[in-house]
PDB file of N, CA and C in Angstrom:
ATOM      1  N   MET A 745      43.873  -9.570  45.545  1.00 94.00           N
ATOM      2  CA  MET A 745      45.101  -9.286  44.838  1.00 94.00           C
ATOM      3  C   MET A 745      45.976 -10.546  44.845  1.00 94.00           C
ATOM      4  N   VAL A 746      46.659 -10.752  43.739  1.00 96.00           N
ATOM      5  CA  VAL A 746      47.587 -11.877  43.620  1.00 96.00           C
ATOM      6  C   VAL A 746      48.892 -11.406  43.000  1.00 96.00           C
ATOM      7  N   ARG A 747      49.922 -12.168  43.269  1.00 96.00           N
ATOM      8  CA  ARG A 747      51.235 -11.863  42.707  1.00 96.00           C
ATOM      9  C   ARG A 747      51.557 -12.926  41.661  1.00 96.00           C
ATOM     10  N   LEU A 748      51.899 -12.465  40.466  1.00 96.00           N
ATOM     11  CA  LEU A 748      52.442 -13.327  39.433  1.00 96.00           C
ATOM     12  C   LEU A 748      53.941 -13.088  39.428  1.00 96.00           C
ATOM     13  N   ALA A 749      54.717 -14.170  39.384  1.00 96.00           N
ATOM     14  CA  ALA A 749      56.177 -14.022  39.420  1.00 96.00           C
ATOM     15  C   ALA A 749      56.820 -15.082  38.542  1.00 96.00           C
ATOM     16  N   ILE A 750      57.960 -14.748  37.986  1.00 96.00           N
ATOM     17  CA  ILE A 750      58.737 -15.703  37.201  1.00 96.00           C
ATOM     18  C   ILE A 750      59.205 -16.812  38.125  1.00 96.00           C
ATOM     19  N   ASP A 751      59.023 -18.056  37.692  1.00 97.00           N
ATOM     20  CA  ASP A 751      59.544 -19.196  38.449  1.00 97.00           C
ATOM     21  C   ASP A 751      60.882 -19.569  37.826  1.00 97.00           C
ATOM     22  N   TYR A 752      61.937 -19.106  38.434  1.00 96.00           N
ATOM     23  CA  TYR A 752      63.280 -19.323  37.894  1.00 96.00           C
ATOM     24  C   TYR A 752      63.721 -20.785  37.958  1.00 96.00           C
ATOM     25  N   GLU A 753      62.974 -21.608  38.678  1.00 96.00           N
ATOM     26  CA  GLU A 753      63.302 -23.033  38.742  1.00 96.00           C
ATOM     27  C   GLU A 753      62.667 -23.830  37.608  1.00 96.00           C
ATOM     28  N   HIS A 754      61.754 -23.223  36.871  1.00 95.00           N
ATOM     29  CA  HIS A 754      61.149 -23.886  35.709  1.00 95.00           C
ATOM     30  C   HIS A 754      62.222 -23.948  34.616  1.00 95.00           C
ATOM     31  N   PRO A 755      62.617 -25.154  34.192  1.00 94.00           N
ATOM     32  CA  PRO A 755      63.791 -25.288  33.329  1.00 94.00           C
ATOM     33  C   PRO A 755      63.590 -24.969  31.854  1.00 94.00           C
ATOM     34  N   SER A 756      62.371 -25.035  31.347  1.00 93.00           N
ATOM     35  CA  SER A 756      62.156 -24.875  29.911  1.00 93.00           C
ATOM     36  C   SER A 756      62.066 -23.410  29.506  1.00 93.00           C
ATOM     37  N   ARG A 757      62.602 -23.101  28.333  1.00 95.00           N
ATOM     38  CA  ARG A 757      62.499 -21.757  27.767  1.00 95.00           C
ATOM     39  C   ARG A 757      61.415 -21.689  26.688  1.00 95.00           C
ATOM     40  N   THR A 758      60.762 -22.830  26.403  1.00 96.00           N
ATOM     41  CA  THR A 758      59.796 -22.895  25.311  1.00 96.00           C
ATOM     42  C   THR A 758      58.702 -21.846  25.439  1.00 96.00           C
ATOM     43  N   TRP A 759      58.088 -21.748  26.599  1.00 97.00           N
ATOM     44  CA  TRP A 759      56.993 -20.796  26.792  1.00 97.00           C
ATOM     45  C   TRP A 759      57.448 -19.375  26.484  1.00 97.00           C
ATOM     46  N   TRP A 760      58.604 -19.017  26.971  1.00 97.00           N
ATOM     47  CA  TRP A 760      59.146 -17.670  26.756  1.00 97.00           C
ATOM     48  C   TRP A 760      59.393 -17.407  25.278  1.00 97.00           C
ATOM     49  N   GLU A 761      59.908 -18.387  24.592  1.00 97.00           N
ATOM     50  CA  GLU A 761      60.269 -18.229  23.178  1.00 97.00           C
ATOM     51  C   GLU A 761      59.072 -18.293  22.242  1.00 97.00           C
ATOM     52  N   LYS A 762      57.974 -18.893  22.670  1.00 97.00           N
ATOM     53  CA  LYS A 762      56.790 -19.056  21.823  1.00 97.00           C
ATOM     54  C   LYS A 762      55.738 -17.966  22.035  1.00 97.00           C
ATOM     55  N   GLY A 763      56.058 -16.915  22.730  1.00 97.00           N
ATOM     56  CA  GLY A 763      55.132 -15.802  22.934  1.00 97.00           C
ATOM     57  C   GLY A 763      54.942 -15.388  24.373  1.00 97.00           C
ATOM     58  N   GLY A 764      55.424 -16.197  25.303  1.00 97.00           N
ATOM     59  CA  GLY A 764      55.277 -15.865  26.711  1.00 97.00           C
ATOM     60  C   GLY A 764      56.015 -14.599  27.123  1.00 97.00           C
ATOM     61  N   GLN A 765      57.179 -14.377  26.530  1.00 95.00           N
ATOM     62  CA  GLN A 765      57.957 -13.178  26.883  1.00 95.00           C
ATOM     63  C   GLN A 765      57.168 -11.912  26.564  1.00 95.00           C
ATOM     64  N   GLU A 766      56.547 -11.866  25.401  1.00 95.00           N
ATOM     65  CA  GLU A 766      55.763 -10.694  25.018  1.00 95.00           C
ATOM     66  C   GLU A 766      54.553 -10.520  25.929  1.00 95.00           C
ATOM     67  N   LEU A 767      53.898 -11.643  26.263  1.00 96.00           N
ATOM     68  CA  LEU A 767      52.754 -11.580  27.168  1.00 96.00           C
ATOM     69  C   LEU A 767      53.186 -11.067  28.538  1.00 96.00           C
ATOM     70  N   TRP A 768      54.297 -11.585  29.053  1.00 96.00           N
ATOM     71  CA  TRP A 768      54.818 -11.162  30.354  1.00 96.00           C
ATOM     72  C   TRP A 768      55.213  -9.685  30.335  1.00 96.00           C
ATOM     73  N   ASP A 769      55.916  -9.271  29.293  1.00 93.00           N
ATOM     74  CA  ASP A 769      56.339  -7.872  29.203  1.00 93.00           C
ATOM     75  C   ASP A 769      55.135  -6.929  29.176  1.00 93.00           C
ATOM     76  N   GLY A 770      54.049  -7.364  28.563  1.00 93.00           N
ATOM     77  CA  GLY A 770      52.847  -6.541  28.495  1.00 93.00           C
ATOM     78  C   GLY A 770      52.207  -6.304  29.848  1.00 93.00           C
ATOM     79  N   ILE A 771      52.278  -7.276  30.732  1.00 93.00           N
ATOM     80  CA  ILE A 771      51.648  -7.141  32.053  1.00 93.00           C
ATOM     81  C   ILE A 771      52.587  -6.495  33.079  1.00 93.00           C
ATOM     82  N   THR A 772      53.892  -6.605  32.870  1.00 91.00           N
ATOM     83  CA  THR A 772      54.839  -6.060  33.848  1.00 91.00           C
ATOM     84  C   THR A 772      55.386  -4.694  33.470  1.00 91.00           C
ATOM     85  N   GLU A 773      54.892  -4.117  32.410  1.00 84.00           N
ATOM     86  CA  GLU A 773      55.386  -2.813  31.973  1.00 84.00           C
ATOM     87  C   GLU A 773      55.355  -1.816  33.127  1.00 84.00           C
ATOM     88  N   GLY A 774      56.473  -1.209  33.390  1.00 66.00           N
ATOM     89  CA  GLY A 774      56.561  -0.239  34.472  1.00 66.00           C
ATOM     90  C   GLY A 774      56.928  -0.831  35.819  1.00 66.00           C
ATOM     91  N   PHE A 775      57.038  -2.153  35.911  1.00 69.00           N
ATOM     92  CA  PHE A 775      57.425  -2.813  37.155  1.00 69.00           C
ATOM     93  C   PHE A 775      58.842  -3.353  37.005  1.00 69.00           C
ATOM     94  N   ASP A 776      59.337  -4.054  38.022  1.00 74.00           N
ATOM     95  CA  ASP A 776      60.720  -4.543  37.987  1.00 74.00           C
ATOM     96  C   ASP A 776      60.924  -5.702  37.016  1.00 74.00           C
ATOM     97  N   GLY A 777      59.845  -6.318  36.565  1.00 83.00           N
ATOM     98  CA  GLY A 777      59.966  -7.367  35.569  1.00 83.00           C
ATOM     99  C   GLY A 777      59.962  -8.780  36.095  1.00 83.00           C
ATOM    100  N   SER A 778      60.258  -9.008  37.369  1.00 93.00           N
ATOM    101  CA  SER A 778      60.280 -10.373  37.880  1.00 93.00           C
ATOM    102  C   SER A 778      58.979 -10.769  38.570  1.00 93.00           C
ATOM    103  N   SER A 779      58.167  -9.782  38.950  1.00 93.00           N
ATOM    104  CA  SER A 779      56.857 -10.074  39.534  1.00 93.00           C
ATOM    105  C   SER A 779      55.956  -8.853  39.378  1.00 93.00           C
ATOM    106  N   VAL A 780      54.663  -9.121  39.520  1.00 94.00           N
ATOM    107  CA  VAL A 780      53.681  -8.047  39.424  1.00 94.00           C
ATOM    108  C   VAL A 780      52.487  -8.421  40.301  1.00 94.00           C
ATOM    109  N   VAL A 781      51.883  -7.441  40.951  1.00 93.00           N
ATOM    110  CA  VAL A 781      50.689  -7.642  41.775  1.00 93.00           C
ATOM    111  C   VAL A 781      49.498  -7.108  40.985  1.00 93.00           C
ATOM    112  N   LEU A 782      48.479  -7.981  40.858  1.00 93.00           N
ATOM    113  CA  LEU A 782      47.311  -7.634  40.055  1.00 93.00           C
ATOM    114  C   LEU A 782      46.024  -7.967  40.795  1.00 93.00           C
ATOM    115  N   ASP A 783      44.958  -7.324  40.380  1.00 95.00           N
ATOM    116  CA  ASP A 783      43.626  -7.712  40.819  1.00 95.00           C
ATOM    117  C   ASP A 783      43.402  -9.146  40.348  1.00 95.00           C
ATOM    118  N   ALA A 784      42.725  -9.942  41.136  1.00 95.00           N
ATOM    119  CA  ALA A 784      42.539 -11.364  40.825  1.00 95.00           C
ATOM    120  C   ALA A 784      41.873 -11.585  39.471  1.00 95.00           C
ATOM    121  N   SER A 785      40.930 -10.752  39.095  1.00 96.00           N
ATOM    122  CA  SER A 785      40.248 -10.945  37.810  1.00 96.00           C
ATOM    123  C   SER A 785      41.179 -10.691  36.627  1.00 96.00           C
ATOM    124  N   ILE A 786      42.051  -9.721  36.744  1.00 96.00           N
ATOM    125  CA  ILE A 786      43.026  -9.448  35.687  1.00 96.00           C
ATOM    126  C   ILE A 786      44.030 -10.596  35.606  1.00 96.00           C
ATOM    127  N   ALA A 787      44.476 -11.066  36.752  1.00 97.00           N
ATOM    128  CA  ALA A 787      45.422 -12.183  36.777  1.00 97.00           C
ATOM    129  C   ALA A 787      44.800 -13.429  36.153  1.00 97.00           C
ATOM    130  N   THR A 788      43.542 -13.696  36.445  1.00 97.00           N
ATOM    131  CA  THR A 788      42.857 -14.856  35.883  1.00 97.00           C
ATOM    132  C   THR A 788      42.795 -14.760  34.367  1.00 97.00           C
ATOM    133  N   SER A 789      42.456 -13.609  33.866  1.00 97.00           N
ATOM    134  CA  SER A 789      42.392 -13.394  32.422  1.00 97.00           C
ATOM    135  C   SER A 789      43.771 -13.575  31.780  1.00 97.00           C
ATOM    136  N   TRP A 790      44.793 -13.023  32.413  1.00 97.00           N
ATOM    137  CA  TRP A 790      46.155 -13.151  31.894  1.00 97.00           C
ATOM    138  C   TRP A 790      46.590 -14.613  31.893  1.00 97.00           C
ATOM    139  N   LEU A 791      46.296 -15.328  32.962  1.00 98.00           N
ATOM    140  CA  LEU A 791      46.675 -16.743  33.061  1.00 98.00           C
ATOM    141  C   LEU A 791      45.975 -17.593  32.003  1.00 98.00           C
ATOM    142  N   GLU A 792      44.742 -17.251  31.659  1.00 98.00           N
ATOM    143  CA  GLU A 792      44.054 -17.975  30.591  1.00 98.00           C
ATOM    144  C   GLU A 792      44.826 -17.859  29.278  1.00 98.00           C
ATOM    145  N   GLN A 793      45.330 -16.678  28.992  1.00 98.00           N
ATOM    146  CA  GLN A 793      46.137 -16.471  27.788  1.00 98.00           C
ATOM    147  C   GLN A 793      47.470 -17.205  27.902  1.00 98.00           C
ATOM    148  N   ALA A 794      48.079 -17.141  29.067  1.00 98.00           N
ATOM    149  CA  ALA A 794      49.389 -17.773  29.276  1.00 98.00           C
ATOM    150  C   ALA A 794      49.322 -19.278  29.072  1.00 98.00           C
ATOM    151  N   ARG A 795      48.237 -19.888  29.500  1.00 97.00           N
ATOM    152  CA  ARG A 795      48.071 -21.344  29.378  1.00 97.00           C
ATOM    153  C   ARG A 795      47.960 -21.802  27.929  1.00 97.00           C
ATOM    154  N   GLN A 796      47.603 -20.906  27.033  1.00 98.00           N
ATOM    155  CA  GLN A 796      47.449 -21.251  25.618  1.00 98.00           C
ATOM    156  C   GLN A 796      48.786 -21.314  24.881  1.00 98.00           C
ATOM    157  N   ILE A 797      49.826 -20.792  25.468  1.00 98.00           N
ATOM    158  CA  ILE A 797      51.141 -20.748  24.817  1.00 98.00           C
ATOM    159  C   ILE A 797      51.874 -22.060  25.075  1.00 98.00           C
ATOM    160  N   PRO A 798      52.424 -22.668  24.019  1.00 97.00           N
ATOM    161  CA  PRO A 798      53.179 -23.916  24.203  1.00 97.00           C
ATOM    162  C   PRO A 798      54.299 -23.740  25.231  1.00 97.00           C
ATOM    163  N   GLY A 799      54.467 -24.747  26.073  1.00 96.00           N
ATOM    164  CA  GLY A 799      55.512 -24.713  27.090  1.00 96.00           C
ATOM    165  C   GLY A 799      55.015 -24.369  28.477  1.00 96.00           C
ATOM    166  N   TRP A 800      53.720 -24.011  28.600  1.00 97.00           N
ATOM    167  CA  TRP A 800      53.178 -23.681  29.919  1.00 97.00           C
ATOM    168  C   TRP A 800      53.224 -24.892  30.839  1.00 97.00           C
ATOM    169  N   GLU A 801      52.853 -26.032  30.314  1.00 93.00           N
ATOM    170  CA  GLU A 801      52.857 -27.280  31.073  1.00 93.00           C
ATOM    171  C   GLU A 801      54.212 -27.976  30.891  1.00 93.00           C
ATOM    172  N   GLY A 802      54.480 -28.952  31.727  1.00 86.00           N
ATOM    173  CA  GLY A 802      55.625 -29.813  31.490  1.00 86.00           C
ATOM    174  C   GLY A 802      56.824 -29.607  32.376  1.00 86.00           C
ATOM    175  N   GLY A 803      56.765 -28.666  33.285  1.00 92.00           N
ATOM    176  CA  GLY A 803      57.884 -28.495  34.202  1.00 92.00           C
ATOM    177  C   GLY A 803      57.840 -29.554  35.293  1.00 92.00           C
ATOM    178  N   PRO A 804      58.889 -29.632  36.090  1.00 95.00           N
ATOM    179  CA  PRO A 804      58.909 -30.594  37.195  1.00 95.00           C
ATOM    180  C   PRO A 804      57.870 -30.233  38.257  1.00 95.00           C
ATOM    181  N   GLU A 805      57.601 -31.158  39.158  1.00 95.00           N
ATOM    182  CA  GLU A 805      56.594 -30.928  40.210  1.00 95.00           C
ATOM    183  C   GLU A 805      56.846 -29.654  41.004  1.00 95.00           C
ATOM    184  N   TYR A 806      58.091 -29.360  41.280  1.00 95.00           N
ATOM    185  CA  TYR A 806      58.405 -28.185  42.101  1.00 95.00           C
ATOM    186  C   TYR A 806      58.325 -26.874  41.309  1.00 95.00           C
ATOM    187  N   ALA A 807      58.236 -26.950  39.977  1.00 96.00           N
ATOM    188  CA  ALA A 807      58.131 -25.758  39.137  1.00 96.00           C
ATOM    189  C   ALA A 807      57.374 -26.118  37.856  1.00 96.00           C
ATOM    190  N   PRO A 808      56.072 -26.396  37.966  1.00 97.00           N
ATOM    191  CA  PRO A 808      55.333 -26.897  36.810  1.00 97.00           C
ATOM    192  C   PRO A 808      55.095 -25.882  35.691  1.00 97.00           C
ATOM    193  N   HIS A 809      55.121 -24.582  36.027  1.00 97.00           N
ATOM    194  CA  HIS A 809      54.833 -23.533  35.050  1.00 97.00           C
ATOM    195  C   HIS A 809      55.908 -22.441  35.135  1.00 97.00           C
ATOM    196  N   PRO A 810      56.085 -21.675  34.067  1.00 98.00           N
ATOM    197  CA  PRO A 810      57.097 -20.623  34.094  1.00 98.00           C
ATOM    198  C   PRO A 810      56.737 -19.426  34.978  1.00 98.00           C
ATOM    199  N   ILE A 811      55.462 -19.310  35.341  1.00 98.00           N
ATOM    200  CA  ILE A 811      54.991 -18.211  36.197  1.00 98.00           C
ATOM    201  C   ILE A 811      54.278 -18.793  37.411  1.00 98.00           C
ATOM    202  N   THR A 812      54.571 -18.263  38.582  1.00 97.00           N
ATOM    203  CA  THR A 812      53.889 -18.688  39.800  1.00 97.00           C
ATOM    204  C   THR A 812      52.780 -17.705  40.150  1.00 97.00           C
ATOM    205  N   VAL A 813      51.824 -18.179  40.909  1.00 97.00           N
ATOM    206  CA  VAL A 813      50.712 -17.358  41.381  1.00 97.00           C
ATOM    207  C   VAL A 813      50.650 -17.514  42.889  1.00 97.00           C
ATOM    208  N   SER A 814      50.617 -16.398  43.608  1.00 96.00           N
ATOM    209  CA  SER A 814      50.514 -16.467  45.060  1.00 96.00           C
ATOM    210  C   SER A 814      49.644 -15.322  45.570  1.00 96.00           C
ATOM    211  N   PRO A 815      48.939 -15.556  46.668  1.00 95.00           N
ATOM    212  CA  PRO A 815      48.098 -14.493  47.240  1.00 95.00           C
ATOM    213  C   PRO A 815      48.974 -13.378  47.839  1.00 95.00           C
ATOM    214  N   VAL A 816      48.410 -12.217  47.914  1.00 93.00           N
ATOM    215  CA  VAL A 816      49.088 -11.066  48.512  1.00 93.00           C
ATOM    216  C   VAL A 816      48.376 -10.747  49.810  1.00 93.00           C
ATOM    217  N   ASN A 817      49.119 -10.643  50.888  1.00 82.00           N
ATOM    218  CA  ASN A 817      48.539 -10.246  52.182  1.00 82.00           C
ATOM    219  C   ASN A 817      48.128  -8.794  52.125  1.00 82.00           C
ATOM    220  N   GLU A 818      47.030  -8.474  52.772  1.00 75.00           N
ATOM    221  CA  GLU A 818      46.527  -7.107  52.758  1.00 75.00           C
ATOM    222  C   GLU A 818      47.514  -6.097  53.325  1.00 75.00           C
ATOM    223  N   ASP A 819      48.322  -6.524  54.283  1.00 70.00           N
ATOM    224  CA  ASP A 819      49.290  -5.604  54.910  1.00 70.00           C
ATOM    225  C   ASP A 819      50.639  -5.586  54.213  1.00 70.00           C
ATOM    226  N   GLU A 820      50.775  -6.321  53.136  1.00 63.00           N
ATOM    227  CA  GLU A 820      52.052  -6.418  52.426  1.00 63.00           C
ATOM    228  C   GLU A 820      52.260  -5.189  51.539  1.00 63.00           C
ATOM    229  N   ASP A 821      53.468  -4.658  51.544  1.00 62.00           N
ATOM    230  CA  ASP A 821      53.829  -3.557  50.665  1.00 62.00           C
ATOM    231  C   ASP A 821      54.154  -4.127  49.295  1.00 62.00           C
ATOM    232  N   PHE A 822      53.672  -3.465  48.253  1.00 55.00           N
ATOM    233  CA  PHE A 822      54.004  -3.904  46.904  1.00 55.00           C
ATOM    234  C   PHE A 822      54.096  -2.779  45.968  1.00 55.00           C
TER     235      PHE A 822
END
């Protein structure tokens, strides 16, 4: 399981405006909207689509993409 979350430190809005918002809304439907926990295979597939949208690349080193990916601990509540 992995967590996808909005990286609020990523300064560009390009990805969101070029289709990223719709892609994000599709995966977070029914959740709080700022993060979602997914099976790794689903997250990988979603990230492949996300990378195709203009604006995915180009953020600063500390926030290179508009969405972050992090592992989920087995004992973590989500």
